[in-house]
Amino acid sequence: MRLGTALLLLAHFAAPLQADLVGPRATIESLDIGFGGVFKVGHFVPARIVVQNAGRPQEVVVSVLVPDDQGRPCRFSSEAIQLDVNESREVVVLVKIGRPHGTALIQCSTASREFAFGFAGKDSAGQSIASTNELVLTFGGDVGVNEALQQGAAELTWEAHHVQVDNPSRLPTDSRAYDSIDAIALPTAEPNFFDTLIHDQPRREALQRWIRSGGRLMMCLGRRTPELVGTAGASLAPWPAQFVEMVPLRNTSSVESYAETNEPIDVSPLTEPLMMPRFEMPTGIVEAWAGNQAGELPLIVRSPVGFGEIAYVALDLDQPPMVQWEGRSGMINRLLNRQRPRLAETDLARQGAVNTIGYQEMSGQLRAALDRFGGVAFVSFWVIAVLIGLYAVAIGPLDYWLVHRLLNKPNATWVTFPLWGLLFAGIGVAATTRMKGDVSRLRQVELLDYDLTVPQYARLRTTAWFNFFAPRADTYEFEYEPATPDPAENPQVNAATLSWLGLPGGGLGGMRTRSTAQDLWSRAYNADPASTRLSSMPLRSWSTQAFVARCEAQVASPLDSQLMIGANGLLRGTLVNRLPVELSEVFLFYDRWVYRVDRIASAEAFTLDARRSPLDARTVLTRKTKRGDTDAAEVYDPQSSDIARILEVQMFHNFVGGAAYTALENRYQGFIDWSRLLADGRAILVARLDGPAGRFVCHPLDVAAENYDATTLVRFVLPVQESQDKSP
């Protein structure tokens, strides 16, 4: 279960030679992976390596070799760093580990040679947890997240983990390092951590980018709110409302009601009243109000920020009397959006049946669907069994009859026996070549997510999945070339990654398999954390490999959106398609409704008015039909290979009922699920594009157009304004 905190082996490559021939040496002093020694397999995590230079000044590249999902060594390297004489430096490298029981090899090299390496055994650099487990961080003061995660843990199908980060210098400067984090709690009462963070621009911006990309932050705004208004604290995230003053909270019943507890908050030990900030004109969803009358004091405001959200609570949860309050755990669980529907017995039975197909996650179903290539047939077990039976007959009774009866030369079996082997081997190779072919093939799915809630421009987040079929054993170079639907647009791409896509779970080929087979001493392939490129990846003949690429960019707004809420609570307004391509199979979601449109051509305006009636969104997504006097949802097929249907459900997994509907969890790539954005009052437009936007390039065998199967979906997060016109 561990990949290592202390190094088991430090060694030098060669015996000492003259200094001018060998060059100066370095040692690896420590290795720390993840946050607080905890990291998830199958996600990008930071690896911190302390390097000690023992010689003259030199430029060094630090590399970390870790096993991928199939146990192959994958090399992640830092940028070149300059080390002075006897200088010790911490280097941070983003890595993605595919095996919890594997080992890590650390290498240091100059432009001419590798001169030192360190080896970390499975019990050294940290505690590995499953890719689908929950990992929550707390920055600074203890708000009780650890206790909250244990509440109701027995009802969950995954484990929850908490890490307290007390030193802001241990936070990453790259937003991709937060890839494995489900949520972050950020109190503001203690100034040391918070003030240091908000004045550290690289770390503050990394946290901001993570939130905009889909992260969840819980932020406590209590007694220090007046100090934070108008300072760098305001730049950490948009304020939920306009601050007016600090007021005493005399009635705590609204807090207790939100936490769904009968335990009262004991304010008697306080020498002063419990204070909270008073906000006006709140933006976002106000989940709880305080005060003597409804709408007086916003207590909890949930604000969408890009694809993510921030839950603001107007109390210091790490200060008395909240620290002693027994209902604090229930409150934190609601703030972190941790409620999950429990599975009924019939759903549990379906989920148990799903375990037999090799995956328990929606990402596993998508991966399996992409692994089905046109023109590639799988050999049935019965065909193999028949061939084995025929081979046994040939080398036994048939060979005996041939050499003893027909030829009457028993010694001829020394010739006929290997000939039978060659014959059946040839039949096997010929049949396999005919069934699987000798050309490379690729299946690709792209999901382009646009955030249109920022004026003047749009934020684009691209996620692309690829499954590649290798017709022969070779080392391959792979690269994803991201693009937008507008060929004339050439945006600056950032936060880009291309890596293998693992299978969650402990089944055959899963990332939690007990197999420890790996060979870090063999030649590793290279993954450049700063680009969407993989090089020298070894693949076997007629094998497949799954990949995932992610990147972000700032682009011109692809839609003109003017949506408002009518008096009847339905959407009204117009949308104009500014893309040079047509949007087809268009669905516009808002609240519990969906509007369906066949197509929106380039430069065409789409109008929502009283003549256009919406449909119930859950009815459409679960494909409910009339059965007698009741509506019955279509039973979701977890073994289906319909990619469009898989993504349709994956994009709104919690909204349609989660695992209770699909019998599959959606935790490994939960950022795809936009159910939260619907609950936060956003409108979401989903459509299909014709052809790929970006392209997956392979060398030495590129994929011909007829063997390149691509599906592209696009989603837009749209702001919705309150209408001044109250007519329907």
Tab-separated table of C-alpha atoms in Angstrom, residues 137 139 171-176 178 181 183-186 193-194 197-198 200-217 219 236-237 305 310:
chain	number	residue	atom	x	y	z
A	137	LEU	CA	-7.143	19.024	2.159
A	139	PHE	CA	-5.131	24.675	4.706
A	171	LEU	CA	1.544	23.998	-1.759
A	172	PRO	CA	2.127	23.580	-5.497
A	173	THR	CA	2.687	26.360	-7.991
A	174	ASP	CA	1.148	24.230	-10.778
A	175	SER	CA	-2.628	23.718	-10.750
A	176	ARG	CA	-2.198	20.229	-12.277
A	178	TYR	CA	-4.198	19.331	-7.462
A	181	ILE	CA	-7.869	16.548	-4.731
A	183	ALA	CA	-12.093	19.458	-2.111
A	184	ILE	CA	-10.171	21.983	-0.016
A	185	ALA	CA	-11.178	23.671	3.238
A	186	LEU	CA	-9.705	27.139	3.783
A	193	PHE	CA	-1.261	30.514	6.692
A	194	PHE	CA	-3.958	32.484	4.881
A	197	LEU	CA	-0.926	32.139	0.745
A	198	ILE	CA	-2.758	35.137	-0.675
A	200	ASP	CA	2.283	34.204	-2.699
A	201	GLN	CA	1.221	34.865	-6.280
A	202	PRO	CA	2.313	31.560	-7.934
A	203	ARG	CA	0.620	29.404	-5.281
A	204	ARG	CA	-2.468	31.604	-5.104
A	205	GLU	CA	-2.897	31.522	-8.887
A	206	ALA	CA	-2.426	27.743	-8.978
A	207	LEU	CA	-5.266	27.394	-6.457
A	208	GLN	CA	-7.432	29.799	-8.461
A	209	ARG	CA	-6.840	27.865	-11.698
A	210	TRP	CA	-7.729	24.595	-9.962
A	211	ILE	CA	-11.045	26.059	-8.764
A	212	ARG	CA	-11.908	27.415	-12.218
A	213	SER	CA	-11.085	24.014	-13.723
A	214	GLY	CA	-13.616	22.221	-11.520
A	215	GLY	CA	-12.243	22.300	-7.967
A	216	ARG	CA	-14.354	22.754	-4.826
A	217	LEU	CA	-13.303	25.164	-2.097
A	219	MET	CA	-13.974	29.102	2.660
A	236	LEU	CA	-8.229	34.755	-4.089
A	237	ALA	CA	-11.834	34.335	-5.230
A	305	VAL	CA	-16.509	29.870	-10.335
A	310	ILE	CA	-16.745	28.027	-3.650
